[in-house]
PDB file of C-alpha atoms in Angstrom:
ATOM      1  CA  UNK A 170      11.667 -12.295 -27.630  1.00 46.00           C
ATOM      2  CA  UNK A 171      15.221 -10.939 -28.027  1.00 41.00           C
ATOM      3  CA  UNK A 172      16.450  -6.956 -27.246  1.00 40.00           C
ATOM      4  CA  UNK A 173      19.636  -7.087 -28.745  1.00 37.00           C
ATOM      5  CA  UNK A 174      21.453  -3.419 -27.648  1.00 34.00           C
ATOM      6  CA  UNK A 175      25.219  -2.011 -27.900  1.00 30.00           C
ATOM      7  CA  UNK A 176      26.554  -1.511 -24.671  1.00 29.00           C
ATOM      8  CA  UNK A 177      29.832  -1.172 -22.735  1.00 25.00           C
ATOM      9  CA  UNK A 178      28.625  -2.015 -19.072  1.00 26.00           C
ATOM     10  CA  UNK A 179      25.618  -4.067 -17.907  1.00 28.00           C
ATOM     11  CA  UNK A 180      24.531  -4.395 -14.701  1.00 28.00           C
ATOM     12  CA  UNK A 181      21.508  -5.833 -12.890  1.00 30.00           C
ATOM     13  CA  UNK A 182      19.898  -3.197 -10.434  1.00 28.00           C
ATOM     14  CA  UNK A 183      18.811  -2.539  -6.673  1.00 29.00           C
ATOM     15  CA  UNK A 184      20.151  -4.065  -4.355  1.00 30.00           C
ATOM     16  CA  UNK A 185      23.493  -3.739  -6.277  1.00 29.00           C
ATOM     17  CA  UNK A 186      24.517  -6.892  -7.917  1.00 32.00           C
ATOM     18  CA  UNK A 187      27.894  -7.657  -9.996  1.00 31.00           C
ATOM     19  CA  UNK A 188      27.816 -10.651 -12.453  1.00 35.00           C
ATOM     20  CA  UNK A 189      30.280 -11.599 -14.785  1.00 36.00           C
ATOM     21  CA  UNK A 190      33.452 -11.342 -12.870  1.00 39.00           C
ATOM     22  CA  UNK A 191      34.978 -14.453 -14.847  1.00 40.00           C
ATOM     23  CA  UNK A 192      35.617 -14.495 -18.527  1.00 43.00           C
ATOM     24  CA  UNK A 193      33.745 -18.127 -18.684  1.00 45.00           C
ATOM     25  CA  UNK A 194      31.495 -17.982 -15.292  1.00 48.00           C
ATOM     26  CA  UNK A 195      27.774 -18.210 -15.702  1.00 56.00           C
ATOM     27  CA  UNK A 196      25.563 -16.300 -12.442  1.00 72.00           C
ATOM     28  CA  UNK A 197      22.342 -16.486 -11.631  1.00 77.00           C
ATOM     29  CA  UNK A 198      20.091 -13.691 -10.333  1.00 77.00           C
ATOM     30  CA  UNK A 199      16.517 -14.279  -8.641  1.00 81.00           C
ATOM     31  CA  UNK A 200      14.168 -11.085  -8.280  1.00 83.00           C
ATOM     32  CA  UNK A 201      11.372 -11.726  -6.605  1.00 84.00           C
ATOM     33  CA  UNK A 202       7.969  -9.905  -6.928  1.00 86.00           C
ATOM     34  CA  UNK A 203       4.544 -10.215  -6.255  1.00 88.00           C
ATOM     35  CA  UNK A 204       1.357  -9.761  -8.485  1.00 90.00           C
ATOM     36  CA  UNK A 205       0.906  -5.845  -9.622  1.00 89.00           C
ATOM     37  CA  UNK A 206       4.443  -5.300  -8.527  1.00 89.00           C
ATOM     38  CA  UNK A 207       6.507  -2.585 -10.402  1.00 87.00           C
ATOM     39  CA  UNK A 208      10.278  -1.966 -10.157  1.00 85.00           C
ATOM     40  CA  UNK A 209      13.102  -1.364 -12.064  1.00 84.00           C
ATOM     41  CA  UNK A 210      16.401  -3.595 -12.460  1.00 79.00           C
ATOM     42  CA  UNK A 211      19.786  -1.975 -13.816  1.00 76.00           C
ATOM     43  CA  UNK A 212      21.732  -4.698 -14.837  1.00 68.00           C
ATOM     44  CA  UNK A 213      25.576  -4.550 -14.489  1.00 64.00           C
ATOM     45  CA  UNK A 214      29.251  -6.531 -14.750  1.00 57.00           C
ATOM     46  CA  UNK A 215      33.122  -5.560 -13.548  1.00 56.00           C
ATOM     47  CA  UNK A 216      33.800  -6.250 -17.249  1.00 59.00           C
ATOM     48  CA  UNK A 217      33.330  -4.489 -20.189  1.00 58.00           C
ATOM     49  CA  UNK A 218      31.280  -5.431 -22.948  1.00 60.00           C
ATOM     50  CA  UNK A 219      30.413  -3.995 -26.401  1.00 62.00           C
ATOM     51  CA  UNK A 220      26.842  -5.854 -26.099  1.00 65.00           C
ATOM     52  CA  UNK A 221      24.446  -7.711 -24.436  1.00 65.00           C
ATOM     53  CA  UNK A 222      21.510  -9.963 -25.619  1.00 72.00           C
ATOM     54  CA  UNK A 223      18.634 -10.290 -23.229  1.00 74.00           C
ATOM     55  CA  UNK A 224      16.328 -13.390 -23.995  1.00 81.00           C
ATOM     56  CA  UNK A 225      12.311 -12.911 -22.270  1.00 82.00           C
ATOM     57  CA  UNK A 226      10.757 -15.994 -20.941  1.00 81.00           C
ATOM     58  CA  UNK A 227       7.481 -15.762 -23.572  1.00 84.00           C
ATOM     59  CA  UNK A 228       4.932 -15.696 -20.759  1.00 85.00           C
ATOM     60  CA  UNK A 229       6.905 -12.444 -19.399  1.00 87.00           C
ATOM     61  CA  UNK A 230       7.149 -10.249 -22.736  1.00 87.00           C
ATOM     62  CA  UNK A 231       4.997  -8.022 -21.820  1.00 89.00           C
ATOM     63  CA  UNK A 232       6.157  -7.256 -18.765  1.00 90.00           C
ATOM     64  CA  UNK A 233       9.402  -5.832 -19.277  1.00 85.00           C
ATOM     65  CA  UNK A 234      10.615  -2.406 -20.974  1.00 81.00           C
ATOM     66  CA  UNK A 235      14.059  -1.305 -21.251  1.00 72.00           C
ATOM     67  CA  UNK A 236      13.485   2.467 -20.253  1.00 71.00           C
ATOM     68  CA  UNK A 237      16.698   4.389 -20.563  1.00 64.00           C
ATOM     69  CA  UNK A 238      20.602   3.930 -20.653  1.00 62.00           C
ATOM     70  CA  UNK A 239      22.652   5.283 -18.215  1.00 62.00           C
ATOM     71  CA  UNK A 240      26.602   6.651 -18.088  1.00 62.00           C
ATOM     72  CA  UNK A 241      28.498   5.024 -15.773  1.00 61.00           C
ATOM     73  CA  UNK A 242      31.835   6.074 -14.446  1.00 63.00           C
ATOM     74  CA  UNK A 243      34.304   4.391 -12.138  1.00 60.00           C
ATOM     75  CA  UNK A 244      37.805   3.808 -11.622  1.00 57.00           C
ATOM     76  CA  UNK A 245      37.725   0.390 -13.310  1.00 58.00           C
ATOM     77  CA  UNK A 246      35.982   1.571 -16.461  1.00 55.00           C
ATOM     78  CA  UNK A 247      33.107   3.808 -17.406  1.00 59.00           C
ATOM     79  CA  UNK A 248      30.358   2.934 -20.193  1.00 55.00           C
ATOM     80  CA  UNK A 249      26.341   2.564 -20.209  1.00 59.00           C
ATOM     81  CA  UNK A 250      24.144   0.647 -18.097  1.00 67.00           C
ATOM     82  CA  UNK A 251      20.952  -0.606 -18.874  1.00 68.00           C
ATOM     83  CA  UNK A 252      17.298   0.324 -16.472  1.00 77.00           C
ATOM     84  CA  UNK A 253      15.010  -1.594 -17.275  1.00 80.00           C
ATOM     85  CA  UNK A 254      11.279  -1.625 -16.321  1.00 85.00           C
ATOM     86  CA  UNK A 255       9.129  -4.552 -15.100  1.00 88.00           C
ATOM     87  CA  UNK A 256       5.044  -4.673 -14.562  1.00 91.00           C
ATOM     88  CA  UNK A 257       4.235  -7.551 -12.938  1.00 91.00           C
ATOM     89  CA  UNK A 258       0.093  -7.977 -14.101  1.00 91.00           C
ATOM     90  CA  UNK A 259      -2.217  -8.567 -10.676  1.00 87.00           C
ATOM     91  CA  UNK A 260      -3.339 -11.831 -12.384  1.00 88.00           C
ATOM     92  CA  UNK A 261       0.018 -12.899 -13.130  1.00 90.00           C
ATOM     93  CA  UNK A 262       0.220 -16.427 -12.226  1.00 89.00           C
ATOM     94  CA  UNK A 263       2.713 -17.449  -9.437  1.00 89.00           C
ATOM     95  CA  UNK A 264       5.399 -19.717 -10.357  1.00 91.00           C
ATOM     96  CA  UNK A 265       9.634 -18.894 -11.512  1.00 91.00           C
ATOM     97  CA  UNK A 266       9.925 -17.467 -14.933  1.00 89.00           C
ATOM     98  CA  UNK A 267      13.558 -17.963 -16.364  1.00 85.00           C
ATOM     99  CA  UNK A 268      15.249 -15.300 -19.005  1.00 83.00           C
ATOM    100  CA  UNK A 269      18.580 -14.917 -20.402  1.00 79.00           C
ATOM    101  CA  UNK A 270      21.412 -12.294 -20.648  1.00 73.00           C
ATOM    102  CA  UNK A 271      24.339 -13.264 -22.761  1.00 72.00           C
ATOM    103  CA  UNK A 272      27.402 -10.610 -22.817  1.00 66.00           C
ATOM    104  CA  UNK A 273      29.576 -10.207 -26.340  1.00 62.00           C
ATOM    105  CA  UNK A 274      27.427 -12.931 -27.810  1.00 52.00           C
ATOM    106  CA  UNK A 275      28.945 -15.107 -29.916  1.00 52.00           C
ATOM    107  CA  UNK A 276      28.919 -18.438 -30.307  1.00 43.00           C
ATOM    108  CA  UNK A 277      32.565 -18.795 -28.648  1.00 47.00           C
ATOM    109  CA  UNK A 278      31.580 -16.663 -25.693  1.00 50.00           C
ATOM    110  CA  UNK A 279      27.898 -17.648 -24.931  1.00 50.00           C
ATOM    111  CA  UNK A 280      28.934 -19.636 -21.851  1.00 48.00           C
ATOM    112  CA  UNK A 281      29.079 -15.856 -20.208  1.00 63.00           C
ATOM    113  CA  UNK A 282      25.581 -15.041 -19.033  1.00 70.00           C
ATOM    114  CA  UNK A 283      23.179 -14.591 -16.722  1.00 73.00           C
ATOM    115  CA  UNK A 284      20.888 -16.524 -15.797  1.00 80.00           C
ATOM    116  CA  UNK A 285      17.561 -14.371 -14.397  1.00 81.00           C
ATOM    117  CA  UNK A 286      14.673 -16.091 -12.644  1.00 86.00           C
ATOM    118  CA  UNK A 287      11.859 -14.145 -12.136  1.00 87.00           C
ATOM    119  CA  UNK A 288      10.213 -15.064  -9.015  1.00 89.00           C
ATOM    120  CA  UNK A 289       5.980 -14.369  -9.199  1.00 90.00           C
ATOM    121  CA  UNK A 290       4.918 -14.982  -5.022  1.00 86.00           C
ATOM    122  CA  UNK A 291       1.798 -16.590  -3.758  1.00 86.00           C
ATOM    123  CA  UNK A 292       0.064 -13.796  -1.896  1.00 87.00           C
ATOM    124  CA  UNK A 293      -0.531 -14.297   1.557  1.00 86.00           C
ATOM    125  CA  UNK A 294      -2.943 -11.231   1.763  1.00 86.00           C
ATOM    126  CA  UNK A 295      -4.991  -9.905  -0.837  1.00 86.00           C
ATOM    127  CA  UNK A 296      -4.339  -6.681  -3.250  1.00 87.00           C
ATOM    128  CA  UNK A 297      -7.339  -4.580  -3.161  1.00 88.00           C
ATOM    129  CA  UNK A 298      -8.359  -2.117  -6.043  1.00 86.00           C
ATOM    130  CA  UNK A 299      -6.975   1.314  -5.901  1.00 86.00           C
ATOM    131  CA  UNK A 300      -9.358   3.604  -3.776  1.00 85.00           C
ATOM    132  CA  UNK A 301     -10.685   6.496  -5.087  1.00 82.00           C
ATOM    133  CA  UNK A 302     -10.670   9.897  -3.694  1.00 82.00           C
ATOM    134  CA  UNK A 303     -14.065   9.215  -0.927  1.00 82.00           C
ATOM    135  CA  UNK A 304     -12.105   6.821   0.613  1.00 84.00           C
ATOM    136  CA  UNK A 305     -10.517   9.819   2.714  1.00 79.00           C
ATOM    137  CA  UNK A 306     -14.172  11.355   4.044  1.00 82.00           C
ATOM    138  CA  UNK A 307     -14.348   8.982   6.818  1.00 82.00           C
ATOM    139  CA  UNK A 308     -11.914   7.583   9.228  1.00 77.00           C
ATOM    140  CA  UNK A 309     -13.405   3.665   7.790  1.00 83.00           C
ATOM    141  CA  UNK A 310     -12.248   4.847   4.386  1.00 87.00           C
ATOM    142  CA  UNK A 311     -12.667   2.167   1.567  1.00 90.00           C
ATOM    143  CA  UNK A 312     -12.835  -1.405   2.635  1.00 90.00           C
ATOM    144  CA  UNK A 313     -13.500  -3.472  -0.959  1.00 89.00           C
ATOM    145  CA  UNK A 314     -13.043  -6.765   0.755  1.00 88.00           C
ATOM    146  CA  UNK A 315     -14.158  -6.584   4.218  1.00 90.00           C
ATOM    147  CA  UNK A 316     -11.389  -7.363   5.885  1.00 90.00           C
ATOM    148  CA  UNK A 317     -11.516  -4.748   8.392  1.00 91.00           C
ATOM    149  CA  UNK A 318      -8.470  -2.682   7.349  1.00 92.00           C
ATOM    150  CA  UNK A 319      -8.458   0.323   4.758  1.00 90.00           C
ATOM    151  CA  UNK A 320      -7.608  -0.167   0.995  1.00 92.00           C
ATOM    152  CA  UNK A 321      -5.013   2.402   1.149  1.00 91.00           C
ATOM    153  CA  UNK A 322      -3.569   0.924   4.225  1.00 91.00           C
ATOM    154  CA  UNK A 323      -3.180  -2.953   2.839  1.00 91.00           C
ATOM    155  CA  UNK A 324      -1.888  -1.673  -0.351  1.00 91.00           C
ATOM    156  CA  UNK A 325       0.744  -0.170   1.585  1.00 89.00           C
ATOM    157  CA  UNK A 326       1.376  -3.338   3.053  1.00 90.00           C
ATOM    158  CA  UNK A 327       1.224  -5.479   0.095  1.00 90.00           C
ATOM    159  CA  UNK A 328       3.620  -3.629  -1.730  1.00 88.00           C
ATOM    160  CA  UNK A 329       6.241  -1.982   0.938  1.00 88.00           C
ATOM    161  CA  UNK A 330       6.655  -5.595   2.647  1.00 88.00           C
ATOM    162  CA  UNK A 331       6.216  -7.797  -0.735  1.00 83.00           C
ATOM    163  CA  UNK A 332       8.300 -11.164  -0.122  1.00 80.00           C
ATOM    164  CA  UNK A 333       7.960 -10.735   3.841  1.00 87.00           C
ATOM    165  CA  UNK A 334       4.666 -12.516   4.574  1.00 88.00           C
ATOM    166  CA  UNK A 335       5.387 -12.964   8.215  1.00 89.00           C
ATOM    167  CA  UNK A 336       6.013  -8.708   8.068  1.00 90.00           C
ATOM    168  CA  UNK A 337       2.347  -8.414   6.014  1.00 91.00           C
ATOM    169  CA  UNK A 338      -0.060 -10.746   8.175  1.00 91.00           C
ATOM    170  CA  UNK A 339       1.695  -9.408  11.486  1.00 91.00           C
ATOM    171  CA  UNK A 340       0.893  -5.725  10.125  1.00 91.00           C
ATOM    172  CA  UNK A 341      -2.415  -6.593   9.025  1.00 92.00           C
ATOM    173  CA  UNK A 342      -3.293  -7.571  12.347  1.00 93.00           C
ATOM    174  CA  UNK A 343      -2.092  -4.211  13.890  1.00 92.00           C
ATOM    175  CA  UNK A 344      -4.058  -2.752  11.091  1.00 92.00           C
ATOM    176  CA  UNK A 345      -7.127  -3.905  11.718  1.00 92.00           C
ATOM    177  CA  UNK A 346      -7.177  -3.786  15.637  1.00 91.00           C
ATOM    178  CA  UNK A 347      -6.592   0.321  15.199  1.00 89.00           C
ATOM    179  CA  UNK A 348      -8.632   0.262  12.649  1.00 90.00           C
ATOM    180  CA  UNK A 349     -11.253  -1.379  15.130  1.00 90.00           C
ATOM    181  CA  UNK A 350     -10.771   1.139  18.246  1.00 87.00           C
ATOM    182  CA  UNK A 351     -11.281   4.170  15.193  1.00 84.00           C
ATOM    183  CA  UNK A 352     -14.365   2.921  14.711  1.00 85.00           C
ATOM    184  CA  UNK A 353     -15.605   2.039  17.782  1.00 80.00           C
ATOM    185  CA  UNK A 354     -14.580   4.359  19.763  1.00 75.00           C
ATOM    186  CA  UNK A 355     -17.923   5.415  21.129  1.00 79.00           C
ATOM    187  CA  UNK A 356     -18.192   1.992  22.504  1.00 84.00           C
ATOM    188  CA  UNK A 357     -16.356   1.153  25.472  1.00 85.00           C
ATOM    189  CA  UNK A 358     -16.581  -3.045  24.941  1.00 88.00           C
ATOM    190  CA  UNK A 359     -15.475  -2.611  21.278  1.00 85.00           C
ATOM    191  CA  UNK A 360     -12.660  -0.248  22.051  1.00 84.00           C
ATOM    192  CA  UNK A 361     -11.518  -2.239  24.865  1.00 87.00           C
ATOM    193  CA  UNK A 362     -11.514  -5.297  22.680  1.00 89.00           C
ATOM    194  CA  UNK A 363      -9.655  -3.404  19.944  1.00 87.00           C
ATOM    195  CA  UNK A 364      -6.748  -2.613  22.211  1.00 88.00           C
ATOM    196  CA  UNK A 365      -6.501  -6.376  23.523  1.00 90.00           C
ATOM    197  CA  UNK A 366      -6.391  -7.028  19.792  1.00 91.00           C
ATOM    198  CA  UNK A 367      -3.711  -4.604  19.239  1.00 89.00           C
ATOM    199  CA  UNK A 368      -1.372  -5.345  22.386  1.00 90.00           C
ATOM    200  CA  UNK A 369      -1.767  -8.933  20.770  1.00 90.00           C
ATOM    201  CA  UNK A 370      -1.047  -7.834  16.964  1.00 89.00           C
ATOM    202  CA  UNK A 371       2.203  -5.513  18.346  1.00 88.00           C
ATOM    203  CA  UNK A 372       3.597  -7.901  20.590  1.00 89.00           C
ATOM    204  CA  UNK A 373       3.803 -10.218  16.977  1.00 90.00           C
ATOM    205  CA  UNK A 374       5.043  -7.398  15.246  1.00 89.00           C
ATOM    206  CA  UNK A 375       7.593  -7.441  17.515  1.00 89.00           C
ATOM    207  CA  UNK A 376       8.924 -10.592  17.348  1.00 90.00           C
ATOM    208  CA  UNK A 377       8.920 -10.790  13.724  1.00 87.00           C
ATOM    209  CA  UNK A 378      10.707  -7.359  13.183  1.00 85.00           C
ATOM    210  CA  UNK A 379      12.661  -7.264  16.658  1.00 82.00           C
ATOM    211  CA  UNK A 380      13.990  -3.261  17.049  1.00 79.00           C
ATOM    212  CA  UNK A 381      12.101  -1.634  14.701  1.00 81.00           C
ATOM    213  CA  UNK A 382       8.611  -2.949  15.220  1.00 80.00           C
ATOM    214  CA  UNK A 383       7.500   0.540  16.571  1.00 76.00           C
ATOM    215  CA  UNK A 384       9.113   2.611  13.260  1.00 84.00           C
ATOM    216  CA  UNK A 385       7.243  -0.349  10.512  1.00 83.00           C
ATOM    217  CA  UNK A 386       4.166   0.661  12.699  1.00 83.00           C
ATOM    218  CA  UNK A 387       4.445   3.944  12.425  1.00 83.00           C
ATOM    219  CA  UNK A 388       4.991   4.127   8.707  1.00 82.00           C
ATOM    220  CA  UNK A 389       2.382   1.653   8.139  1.00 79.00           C
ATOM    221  CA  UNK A 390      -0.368   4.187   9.657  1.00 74.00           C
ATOM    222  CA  UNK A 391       1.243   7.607   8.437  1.00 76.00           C
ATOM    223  CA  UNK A 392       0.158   5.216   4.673  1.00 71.00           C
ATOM    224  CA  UNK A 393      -3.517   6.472   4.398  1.00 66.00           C
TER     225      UNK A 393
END
């Protein structure tokens, strides 16, 4: 599949990355993403170019939407840049998926590109369906897979830490173990286990995210 559009800028979005700086230099970008992932990428060089082609790996076609153009102004130059949107499917198959961007195409100037690989993760934790609007009439809310913590709540994780497994299982665990003194709260052996379980869960938390282990905990429960 080629999207062949006129443009003076391109550049390849958040975080913030400039390609192209060379008139011959080829770069290479990696996003990474995991299964039912959505984001947006703006695309962007220091140089200016009058257009851009962007070649789709075929398995990925359907994926990616070029949603608007944007004005950009700087004190180097000021053109368009280019947002495009990507919807990675939740049975999308995990594995890199390579695409092209060539700048001023022709076949004198093809050696400047870009080079994207699109990065599908294996999931370390599983995505649960959306949950409907009962899941907020108990405190056990929706629980599709039985893994002790809420839908709402490992969604939350799966997306807001995708690409930081250590972050997601380490969260999980908190999860669950508050999850577990919720519920059994009327039950002083369960709740007692539950905060063993959690003083466990945090103190892992902490290590993997050293500093800010308290604020990732906070904003993973303020979730459902």
């Amino acid at each position: 599949m080629k999207i062949v559009c006129t443009l003076i800028t391109l550049m390849v979005m958040v975080p913030l990355l400039v390609v192209a700086k060379d008139k011959d230099d080829s770069s290479v970008y990696r996003i990474s993403v995991l299964p039912g992932q959505t984001l947006e990428q703006t695309v962007s060089s220091e140089k200016q170019f009058k257009s851009f082609e962007l070649e789709l790996h075929s398995e990925i076609e359907s994926w990616v939407s070029v949603t608007k153009e944007v004005e950009t102004k700087s004190s180097k130059h000021k053109g368009k840049s280019l947002v495009i949107a990507l919807t990675v499917p939740e049975d999308a198959s995990p594995g890199v998926y390579l695409s092209q961007v060539y700048f001023d195409k022709k076949p004198s100037k093809k050696s400047k590109s870009l080079t994207v690989e699109l990065e599908v993760l294996e999931p370390v934790i599983s995505l649960p369906p959306e949950p409907g609007n009962e899941n907020d009439t108990t405190v056990e809310g929706i629980d599709s897979d039985a893994d002790g913590v809420r839908d709402d709540v490992q969604r939350y994780i799966y997306f807001e830490y995708a690409g930081q497994p250590s972050v997601q299982l380490a969260l999980m665990d908190v999860a669950r173990s508050l999850q577990s003194a919720l519920i059994g709260a009327e039950s002083r052996e369960q709740a007692y286990q539950a905060v063993k379980a959690f003083d466990s869960a945090y103190n892992c938390l902490s290590w993997v995210v050293p500093g800010t282990s308290y604020e990732v905990a906070s904003r993973c429960m303020r979730s459902r």
